[in-house]
N, CA, C and O atoms as a MOPAC input file, in Angstrom:
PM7 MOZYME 1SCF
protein

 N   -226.39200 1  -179.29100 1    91.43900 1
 C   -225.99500 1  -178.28500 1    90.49600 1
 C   -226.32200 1  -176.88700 1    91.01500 1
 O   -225.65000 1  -175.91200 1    90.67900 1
 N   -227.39400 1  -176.80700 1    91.86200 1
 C   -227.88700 1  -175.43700 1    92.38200 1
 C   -226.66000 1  -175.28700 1    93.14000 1
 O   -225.80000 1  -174.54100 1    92.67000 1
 N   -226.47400 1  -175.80000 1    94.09100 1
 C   -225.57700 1  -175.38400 1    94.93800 1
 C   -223.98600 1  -174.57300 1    94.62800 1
 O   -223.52700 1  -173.56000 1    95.15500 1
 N   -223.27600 1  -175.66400 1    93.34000 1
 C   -222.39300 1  -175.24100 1    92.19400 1
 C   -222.48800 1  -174.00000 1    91.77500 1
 O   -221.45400 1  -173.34600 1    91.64000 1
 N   -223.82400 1  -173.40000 1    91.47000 1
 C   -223.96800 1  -172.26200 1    90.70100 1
 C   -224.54300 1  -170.74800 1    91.89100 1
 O   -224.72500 1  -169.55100 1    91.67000 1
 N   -224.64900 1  -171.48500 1    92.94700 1
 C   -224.92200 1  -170.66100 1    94.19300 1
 C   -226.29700 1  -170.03300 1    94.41600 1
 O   -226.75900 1  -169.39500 1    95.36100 1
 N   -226.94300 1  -170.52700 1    92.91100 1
 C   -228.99200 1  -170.06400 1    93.39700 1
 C   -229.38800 1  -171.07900 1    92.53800 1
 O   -228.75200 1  -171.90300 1    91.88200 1
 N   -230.81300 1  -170.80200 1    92.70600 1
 C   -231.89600 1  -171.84300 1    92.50300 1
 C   -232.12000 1  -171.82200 1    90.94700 1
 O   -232.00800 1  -170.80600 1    90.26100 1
 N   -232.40700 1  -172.90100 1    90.53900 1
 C   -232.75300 1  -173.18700 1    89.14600 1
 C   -233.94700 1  -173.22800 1    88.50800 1
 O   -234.48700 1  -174.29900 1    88.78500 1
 N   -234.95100 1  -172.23900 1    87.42200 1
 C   -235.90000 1  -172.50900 1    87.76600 1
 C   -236.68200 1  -173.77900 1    87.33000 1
 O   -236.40700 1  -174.27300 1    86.23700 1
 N   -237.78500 1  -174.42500 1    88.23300 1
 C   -238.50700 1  -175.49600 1    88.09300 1
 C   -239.85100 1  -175.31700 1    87.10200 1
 O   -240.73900 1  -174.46500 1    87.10800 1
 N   -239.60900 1  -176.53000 1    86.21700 1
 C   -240.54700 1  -176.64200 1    85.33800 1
 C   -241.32300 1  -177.91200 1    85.14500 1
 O   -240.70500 1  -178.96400 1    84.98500 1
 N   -242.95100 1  -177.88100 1    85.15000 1
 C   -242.96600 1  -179.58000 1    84.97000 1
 C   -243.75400 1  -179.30200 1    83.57200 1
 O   -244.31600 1  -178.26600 1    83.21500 1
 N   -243.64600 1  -180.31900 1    83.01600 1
 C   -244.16500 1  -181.06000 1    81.80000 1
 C   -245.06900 1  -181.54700 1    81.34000 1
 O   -244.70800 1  -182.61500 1    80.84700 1
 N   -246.59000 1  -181.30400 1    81.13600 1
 C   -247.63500 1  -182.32000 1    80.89800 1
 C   -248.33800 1  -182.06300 1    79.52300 1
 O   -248.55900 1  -181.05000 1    78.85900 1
 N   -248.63700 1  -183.60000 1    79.34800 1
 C   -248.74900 1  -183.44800 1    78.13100 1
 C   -250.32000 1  -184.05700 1    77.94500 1
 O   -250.82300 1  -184.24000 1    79.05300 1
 N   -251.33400 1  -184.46200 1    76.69100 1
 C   -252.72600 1  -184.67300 1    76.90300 1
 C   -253.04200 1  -185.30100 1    75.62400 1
 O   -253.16700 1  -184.58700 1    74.62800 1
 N   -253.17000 1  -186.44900 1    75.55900 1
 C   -253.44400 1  -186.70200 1    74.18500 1
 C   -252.57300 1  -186.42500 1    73.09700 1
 O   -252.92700 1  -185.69400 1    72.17200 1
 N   -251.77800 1  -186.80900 1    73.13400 1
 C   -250.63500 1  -186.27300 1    72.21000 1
 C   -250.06800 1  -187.24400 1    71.51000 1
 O   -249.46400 1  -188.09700 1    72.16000 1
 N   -250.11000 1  -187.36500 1    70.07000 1
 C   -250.27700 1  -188.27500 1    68.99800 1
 C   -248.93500 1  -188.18600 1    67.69600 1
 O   -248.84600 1  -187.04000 1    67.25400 1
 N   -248.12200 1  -188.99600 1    67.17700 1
 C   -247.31900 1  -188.56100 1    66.38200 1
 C   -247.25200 1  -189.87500 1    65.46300 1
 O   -247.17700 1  -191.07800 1    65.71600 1
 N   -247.30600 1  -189.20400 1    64.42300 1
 C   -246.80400 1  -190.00900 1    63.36400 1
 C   -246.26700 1  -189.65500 1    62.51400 1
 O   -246.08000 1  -188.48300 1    62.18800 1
 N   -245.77700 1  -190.99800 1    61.78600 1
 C   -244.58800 1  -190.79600 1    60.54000 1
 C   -244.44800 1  -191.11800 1    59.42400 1
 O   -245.12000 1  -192.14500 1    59.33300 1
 N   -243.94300 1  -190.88900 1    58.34400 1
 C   -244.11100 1  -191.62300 1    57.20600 1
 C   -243.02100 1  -192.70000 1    56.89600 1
 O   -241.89100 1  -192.25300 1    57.09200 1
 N   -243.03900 1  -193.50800 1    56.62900 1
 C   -242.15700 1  -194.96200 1    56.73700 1
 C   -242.51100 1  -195.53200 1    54.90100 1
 O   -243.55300 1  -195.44000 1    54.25100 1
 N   -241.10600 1  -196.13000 1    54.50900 1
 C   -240.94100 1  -196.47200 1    53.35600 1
 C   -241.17300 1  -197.88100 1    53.53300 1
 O   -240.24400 1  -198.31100 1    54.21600 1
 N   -241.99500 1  -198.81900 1    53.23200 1
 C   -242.17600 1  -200.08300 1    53.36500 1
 C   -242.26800 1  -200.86800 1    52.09800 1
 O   -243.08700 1  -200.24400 1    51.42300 1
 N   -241.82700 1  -202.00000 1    51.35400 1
 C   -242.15700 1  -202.60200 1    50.11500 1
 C   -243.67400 1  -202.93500 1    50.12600 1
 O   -244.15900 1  -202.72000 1    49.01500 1
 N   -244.59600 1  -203.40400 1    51.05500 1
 C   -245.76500 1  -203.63800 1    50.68900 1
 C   -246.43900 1  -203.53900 1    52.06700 1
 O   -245.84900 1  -203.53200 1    53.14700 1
 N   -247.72700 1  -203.46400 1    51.87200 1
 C   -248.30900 1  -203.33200 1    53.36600 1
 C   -248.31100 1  -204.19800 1    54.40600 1
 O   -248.89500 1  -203.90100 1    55.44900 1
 N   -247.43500 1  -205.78100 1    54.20000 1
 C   -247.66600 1  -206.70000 1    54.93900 1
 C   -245.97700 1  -206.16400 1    55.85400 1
 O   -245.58600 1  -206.70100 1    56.89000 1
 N   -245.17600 1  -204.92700 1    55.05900 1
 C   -243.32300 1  -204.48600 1    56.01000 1
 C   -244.00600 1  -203.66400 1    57.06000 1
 O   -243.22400 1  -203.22100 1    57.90100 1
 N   -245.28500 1  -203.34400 1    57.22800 1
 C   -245.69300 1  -202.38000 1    58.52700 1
 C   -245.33200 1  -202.78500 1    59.66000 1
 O   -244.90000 1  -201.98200 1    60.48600 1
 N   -245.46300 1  -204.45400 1    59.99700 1
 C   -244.98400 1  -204.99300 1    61.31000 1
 C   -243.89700 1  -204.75000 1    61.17700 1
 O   -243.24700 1  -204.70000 1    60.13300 1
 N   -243.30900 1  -204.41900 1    63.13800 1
 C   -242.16100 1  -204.34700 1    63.45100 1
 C   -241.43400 1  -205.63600 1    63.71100 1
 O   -242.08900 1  -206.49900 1    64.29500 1
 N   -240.09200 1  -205.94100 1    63.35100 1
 C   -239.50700 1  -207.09000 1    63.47100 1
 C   -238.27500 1  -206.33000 1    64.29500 1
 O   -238.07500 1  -205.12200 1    64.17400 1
 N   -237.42600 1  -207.25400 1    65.20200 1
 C   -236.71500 1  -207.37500 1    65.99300 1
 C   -235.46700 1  -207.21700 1    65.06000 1
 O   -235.35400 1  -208.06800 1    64.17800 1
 N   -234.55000 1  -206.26900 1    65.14000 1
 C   -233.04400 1  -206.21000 1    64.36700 1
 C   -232.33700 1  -207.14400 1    64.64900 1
 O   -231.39900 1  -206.79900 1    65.36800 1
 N   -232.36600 1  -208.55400 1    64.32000 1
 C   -231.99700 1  -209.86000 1    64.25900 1
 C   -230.69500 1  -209.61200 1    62.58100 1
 O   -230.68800 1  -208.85800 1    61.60800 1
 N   -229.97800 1  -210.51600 1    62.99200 1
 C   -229.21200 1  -210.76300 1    61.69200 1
 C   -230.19300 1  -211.26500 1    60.58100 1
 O   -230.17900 1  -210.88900 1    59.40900 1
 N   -230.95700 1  -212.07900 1    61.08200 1
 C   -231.61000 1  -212.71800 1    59.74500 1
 C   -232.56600 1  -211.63500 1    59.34500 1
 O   -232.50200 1  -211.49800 1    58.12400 1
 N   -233.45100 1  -210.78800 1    59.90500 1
 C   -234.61500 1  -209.95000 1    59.74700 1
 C   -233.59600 1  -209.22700 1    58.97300 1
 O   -233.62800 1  -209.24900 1    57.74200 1
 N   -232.46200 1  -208.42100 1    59.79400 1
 C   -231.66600 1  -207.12200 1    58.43200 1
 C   -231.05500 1  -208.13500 1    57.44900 1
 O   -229.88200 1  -208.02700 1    57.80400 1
 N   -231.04300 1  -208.71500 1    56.81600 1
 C   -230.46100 1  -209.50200 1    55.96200 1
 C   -232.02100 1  -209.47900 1    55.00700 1
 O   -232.27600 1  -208.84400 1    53.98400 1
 N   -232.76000 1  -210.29000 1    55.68400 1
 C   -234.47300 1  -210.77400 1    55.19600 1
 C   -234.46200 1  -208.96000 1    54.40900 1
 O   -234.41600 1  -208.75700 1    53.19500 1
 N   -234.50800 1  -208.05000 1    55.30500 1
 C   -234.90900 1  -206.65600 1    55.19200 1
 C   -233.91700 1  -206.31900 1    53.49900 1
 O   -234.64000 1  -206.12600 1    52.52100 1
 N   -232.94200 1  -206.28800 1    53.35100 1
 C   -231.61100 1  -206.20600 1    52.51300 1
 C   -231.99600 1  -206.99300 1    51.00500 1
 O   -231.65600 1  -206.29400 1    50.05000 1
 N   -232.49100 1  -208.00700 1    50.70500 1
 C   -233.48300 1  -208.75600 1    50.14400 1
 C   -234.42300 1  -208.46700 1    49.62600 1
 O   -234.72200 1  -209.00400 1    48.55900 1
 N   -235.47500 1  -207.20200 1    50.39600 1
 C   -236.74600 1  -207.36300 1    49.94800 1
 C   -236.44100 1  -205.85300 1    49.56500 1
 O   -237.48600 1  -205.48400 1    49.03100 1
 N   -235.56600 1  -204.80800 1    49.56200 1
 C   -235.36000 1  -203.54800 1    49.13100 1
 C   -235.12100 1  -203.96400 1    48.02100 1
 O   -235.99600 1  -203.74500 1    47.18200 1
 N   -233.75600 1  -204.78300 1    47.53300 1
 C   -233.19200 1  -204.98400 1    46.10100 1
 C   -234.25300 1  -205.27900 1    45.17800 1
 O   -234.14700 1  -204.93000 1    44.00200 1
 N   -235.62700 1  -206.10700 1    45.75000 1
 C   -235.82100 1  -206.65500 1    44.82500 1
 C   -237.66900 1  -206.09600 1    44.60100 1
 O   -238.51000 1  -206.69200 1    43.92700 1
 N   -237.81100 1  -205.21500 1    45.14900 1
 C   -239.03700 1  -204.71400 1    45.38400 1
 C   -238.92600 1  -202.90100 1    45.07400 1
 O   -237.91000 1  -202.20800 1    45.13200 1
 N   -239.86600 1  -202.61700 1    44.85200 1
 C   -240.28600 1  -201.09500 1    44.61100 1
 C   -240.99700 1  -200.71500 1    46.51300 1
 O   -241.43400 1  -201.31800 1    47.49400 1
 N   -240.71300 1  -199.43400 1    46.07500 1
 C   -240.89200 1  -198.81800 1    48.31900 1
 C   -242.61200 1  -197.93500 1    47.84400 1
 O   -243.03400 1  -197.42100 1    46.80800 1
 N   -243.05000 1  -198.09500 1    48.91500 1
 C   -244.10100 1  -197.81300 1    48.97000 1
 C   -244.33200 1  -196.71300 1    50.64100 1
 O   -244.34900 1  -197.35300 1    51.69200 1
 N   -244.46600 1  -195.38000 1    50.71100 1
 C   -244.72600 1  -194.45300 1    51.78000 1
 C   -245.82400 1  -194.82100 1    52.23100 1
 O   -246.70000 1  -194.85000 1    51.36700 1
 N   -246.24300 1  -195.21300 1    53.56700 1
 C   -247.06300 1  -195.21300 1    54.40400 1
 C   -247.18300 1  -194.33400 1    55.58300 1
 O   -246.05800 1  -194.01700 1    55.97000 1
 N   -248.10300 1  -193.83300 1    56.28200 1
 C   -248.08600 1  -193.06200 1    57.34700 1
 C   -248.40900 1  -194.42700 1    58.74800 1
 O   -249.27300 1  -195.28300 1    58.93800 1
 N   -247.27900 1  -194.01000 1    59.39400 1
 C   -247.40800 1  -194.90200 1    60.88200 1
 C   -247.58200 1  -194.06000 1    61.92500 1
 O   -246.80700 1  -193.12000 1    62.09700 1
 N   -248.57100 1  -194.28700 1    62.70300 1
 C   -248.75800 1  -193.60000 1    63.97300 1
 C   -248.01200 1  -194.49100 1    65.28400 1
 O   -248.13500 1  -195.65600 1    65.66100 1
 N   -247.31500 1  -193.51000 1    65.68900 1
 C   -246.01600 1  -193.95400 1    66.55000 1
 C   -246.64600 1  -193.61300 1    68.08800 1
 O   -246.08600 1  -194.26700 1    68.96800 1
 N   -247.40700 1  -192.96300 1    68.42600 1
 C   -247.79400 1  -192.57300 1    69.41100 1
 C   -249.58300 1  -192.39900 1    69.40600 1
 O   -250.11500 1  -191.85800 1    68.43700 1
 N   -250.00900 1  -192.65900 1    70.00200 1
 C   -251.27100 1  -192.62700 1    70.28500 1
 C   -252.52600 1  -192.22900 1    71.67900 1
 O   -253.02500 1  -192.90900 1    72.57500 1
 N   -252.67800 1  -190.54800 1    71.18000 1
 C   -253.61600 1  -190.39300 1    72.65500 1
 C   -252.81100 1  -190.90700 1    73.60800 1
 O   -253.23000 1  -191.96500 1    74.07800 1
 N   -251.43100 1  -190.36400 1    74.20500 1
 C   -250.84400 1  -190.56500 1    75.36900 1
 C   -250.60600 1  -189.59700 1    75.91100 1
 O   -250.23000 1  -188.62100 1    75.26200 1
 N   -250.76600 1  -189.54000 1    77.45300 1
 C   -251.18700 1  -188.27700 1    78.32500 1
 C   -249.97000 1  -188.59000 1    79.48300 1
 O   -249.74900 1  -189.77600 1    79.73100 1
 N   -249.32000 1  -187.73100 1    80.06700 1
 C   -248.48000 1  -187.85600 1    81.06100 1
 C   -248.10400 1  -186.52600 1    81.48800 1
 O   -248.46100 1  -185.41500 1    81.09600 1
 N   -247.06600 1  -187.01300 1    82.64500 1
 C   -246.24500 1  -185.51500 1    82.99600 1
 C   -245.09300 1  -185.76700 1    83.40000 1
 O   -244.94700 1  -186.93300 1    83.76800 1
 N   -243.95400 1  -184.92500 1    83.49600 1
 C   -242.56100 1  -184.78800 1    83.94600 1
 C   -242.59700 1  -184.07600 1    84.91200 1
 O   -243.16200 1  -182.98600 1    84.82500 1
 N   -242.10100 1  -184.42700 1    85.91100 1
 C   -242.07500 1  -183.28800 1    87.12600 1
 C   -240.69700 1  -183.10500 1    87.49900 1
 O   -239.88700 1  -183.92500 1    87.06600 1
 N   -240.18800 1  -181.90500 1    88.43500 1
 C   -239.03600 1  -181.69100 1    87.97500 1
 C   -238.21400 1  -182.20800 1    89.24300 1
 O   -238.84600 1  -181.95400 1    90.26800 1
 N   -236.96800 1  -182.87300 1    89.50300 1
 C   -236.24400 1  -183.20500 1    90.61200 1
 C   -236.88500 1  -184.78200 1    90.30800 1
 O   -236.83500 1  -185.43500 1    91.35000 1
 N   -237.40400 1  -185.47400 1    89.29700 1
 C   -237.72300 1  -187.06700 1    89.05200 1
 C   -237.25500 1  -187.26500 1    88.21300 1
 O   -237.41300 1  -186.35000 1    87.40600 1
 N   -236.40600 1  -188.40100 1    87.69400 1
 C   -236.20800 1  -189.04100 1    86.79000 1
 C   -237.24500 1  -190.41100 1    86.27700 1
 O   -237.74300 1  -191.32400 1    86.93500 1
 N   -237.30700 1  -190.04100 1    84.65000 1
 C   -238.67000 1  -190.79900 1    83.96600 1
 C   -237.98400 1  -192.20700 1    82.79300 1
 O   -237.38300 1  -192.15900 1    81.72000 1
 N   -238.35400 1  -193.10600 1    83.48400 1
 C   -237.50200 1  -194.04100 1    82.57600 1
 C   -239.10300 1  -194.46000 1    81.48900 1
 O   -240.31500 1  -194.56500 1    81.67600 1
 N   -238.27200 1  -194.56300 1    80.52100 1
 C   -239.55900 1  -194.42900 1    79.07900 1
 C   -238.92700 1  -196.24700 1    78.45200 1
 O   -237.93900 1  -196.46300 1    77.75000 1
 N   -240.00600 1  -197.36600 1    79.07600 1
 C   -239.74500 1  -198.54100 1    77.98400 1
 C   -240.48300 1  -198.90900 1    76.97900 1
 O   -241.63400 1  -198.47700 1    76.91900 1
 N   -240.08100 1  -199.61500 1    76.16800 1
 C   -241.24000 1  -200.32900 1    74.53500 1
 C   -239.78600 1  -201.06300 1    74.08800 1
 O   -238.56500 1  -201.08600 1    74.23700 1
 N   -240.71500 1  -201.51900 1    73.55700 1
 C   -239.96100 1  -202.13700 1    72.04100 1
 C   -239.87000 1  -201.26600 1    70.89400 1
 O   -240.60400 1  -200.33700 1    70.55800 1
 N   -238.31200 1  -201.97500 1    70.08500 1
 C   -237.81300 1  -200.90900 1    68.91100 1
 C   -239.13100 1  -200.78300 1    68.41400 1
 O   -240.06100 1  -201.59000 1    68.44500 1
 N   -239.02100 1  -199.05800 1    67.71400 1
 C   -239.76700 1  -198.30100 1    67.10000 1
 C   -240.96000 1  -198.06700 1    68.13100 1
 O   -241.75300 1  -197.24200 1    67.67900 1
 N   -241.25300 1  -198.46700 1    69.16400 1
 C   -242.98200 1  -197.72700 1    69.79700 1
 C   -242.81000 1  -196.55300 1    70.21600 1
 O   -243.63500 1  -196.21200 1    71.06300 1
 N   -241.55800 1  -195.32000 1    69.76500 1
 C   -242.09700 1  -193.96100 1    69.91700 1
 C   -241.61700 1  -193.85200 1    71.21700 1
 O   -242.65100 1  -193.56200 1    71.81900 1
 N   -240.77700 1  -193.89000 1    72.00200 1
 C   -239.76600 1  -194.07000 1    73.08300 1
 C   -239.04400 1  -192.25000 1    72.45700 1
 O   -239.47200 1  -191.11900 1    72.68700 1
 N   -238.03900 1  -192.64400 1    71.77200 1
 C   -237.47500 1  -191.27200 1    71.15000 1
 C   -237.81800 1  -190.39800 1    70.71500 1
 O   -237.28000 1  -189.29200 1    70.76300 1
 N   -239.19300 1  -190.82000 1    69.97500 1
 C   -240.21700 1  -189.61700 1    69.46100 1
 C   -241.01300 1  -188.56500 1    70.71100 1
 O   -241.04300 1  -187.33500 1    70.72900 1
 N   -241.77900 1  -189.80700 1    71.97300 1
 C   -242.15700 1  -189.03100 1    72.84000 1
 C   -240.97300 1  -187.70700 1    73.70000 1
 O   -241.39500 1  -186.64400 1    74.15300 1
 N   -239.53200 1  -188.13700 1    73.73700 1
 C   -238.37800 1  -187.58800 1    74.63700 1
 C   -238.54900 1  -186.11200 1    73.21900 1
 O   -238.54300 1  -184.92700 1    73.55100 1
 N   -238.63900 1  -186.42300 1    72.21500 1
 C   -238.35400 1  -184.71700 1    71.43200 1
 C   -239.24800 1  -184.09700 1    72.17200 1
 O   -239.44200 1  -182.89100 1    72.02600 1

């Protein structure tokens, strides 16, 4: 892309230190905190227990004391399982 634009781009890296996020999540009772796999039967199971239950706000911590860095000219592949804060850490 530098080359395209005929000068240099400037370089920035990224580090981060302990850096913690959480969220508030609507759950029917404290035992919906576990994460389940988006299976037909789980969103169905899930579809079920809204109709027939009252929601209850909980705070979930999605991230926990995680420290890293981005450096620039690397690409950072970020894995977990649904919901461990994958998309939350990339904001």
């Amino acid at each position: 892309m530098e080359k395209a634009l005929g000068k240099n781009l400037p370089q920035m890296e990224l580090r981060f230190q302990d850096m913690s996020i959480s969220a508030d999540i609507m759950v029917k009772d404290e035992s919906d905190i576990t994460v389940e796999l988006p299976t037909l039967t789980n969103v169905i199971k899930t579809g079920f227990r809204e109709i027939r239950s009252s929601t209850l706000v909980v705070k979930k911590q999605v991230l926990k004391n995680v420290s890293g860095v981005f450096k620039p000219g690397t690409i950072t592949l970020v894995l977990g399982q649904p919901g461990s804060g994958k998309s939350s850490l990339m904001k």
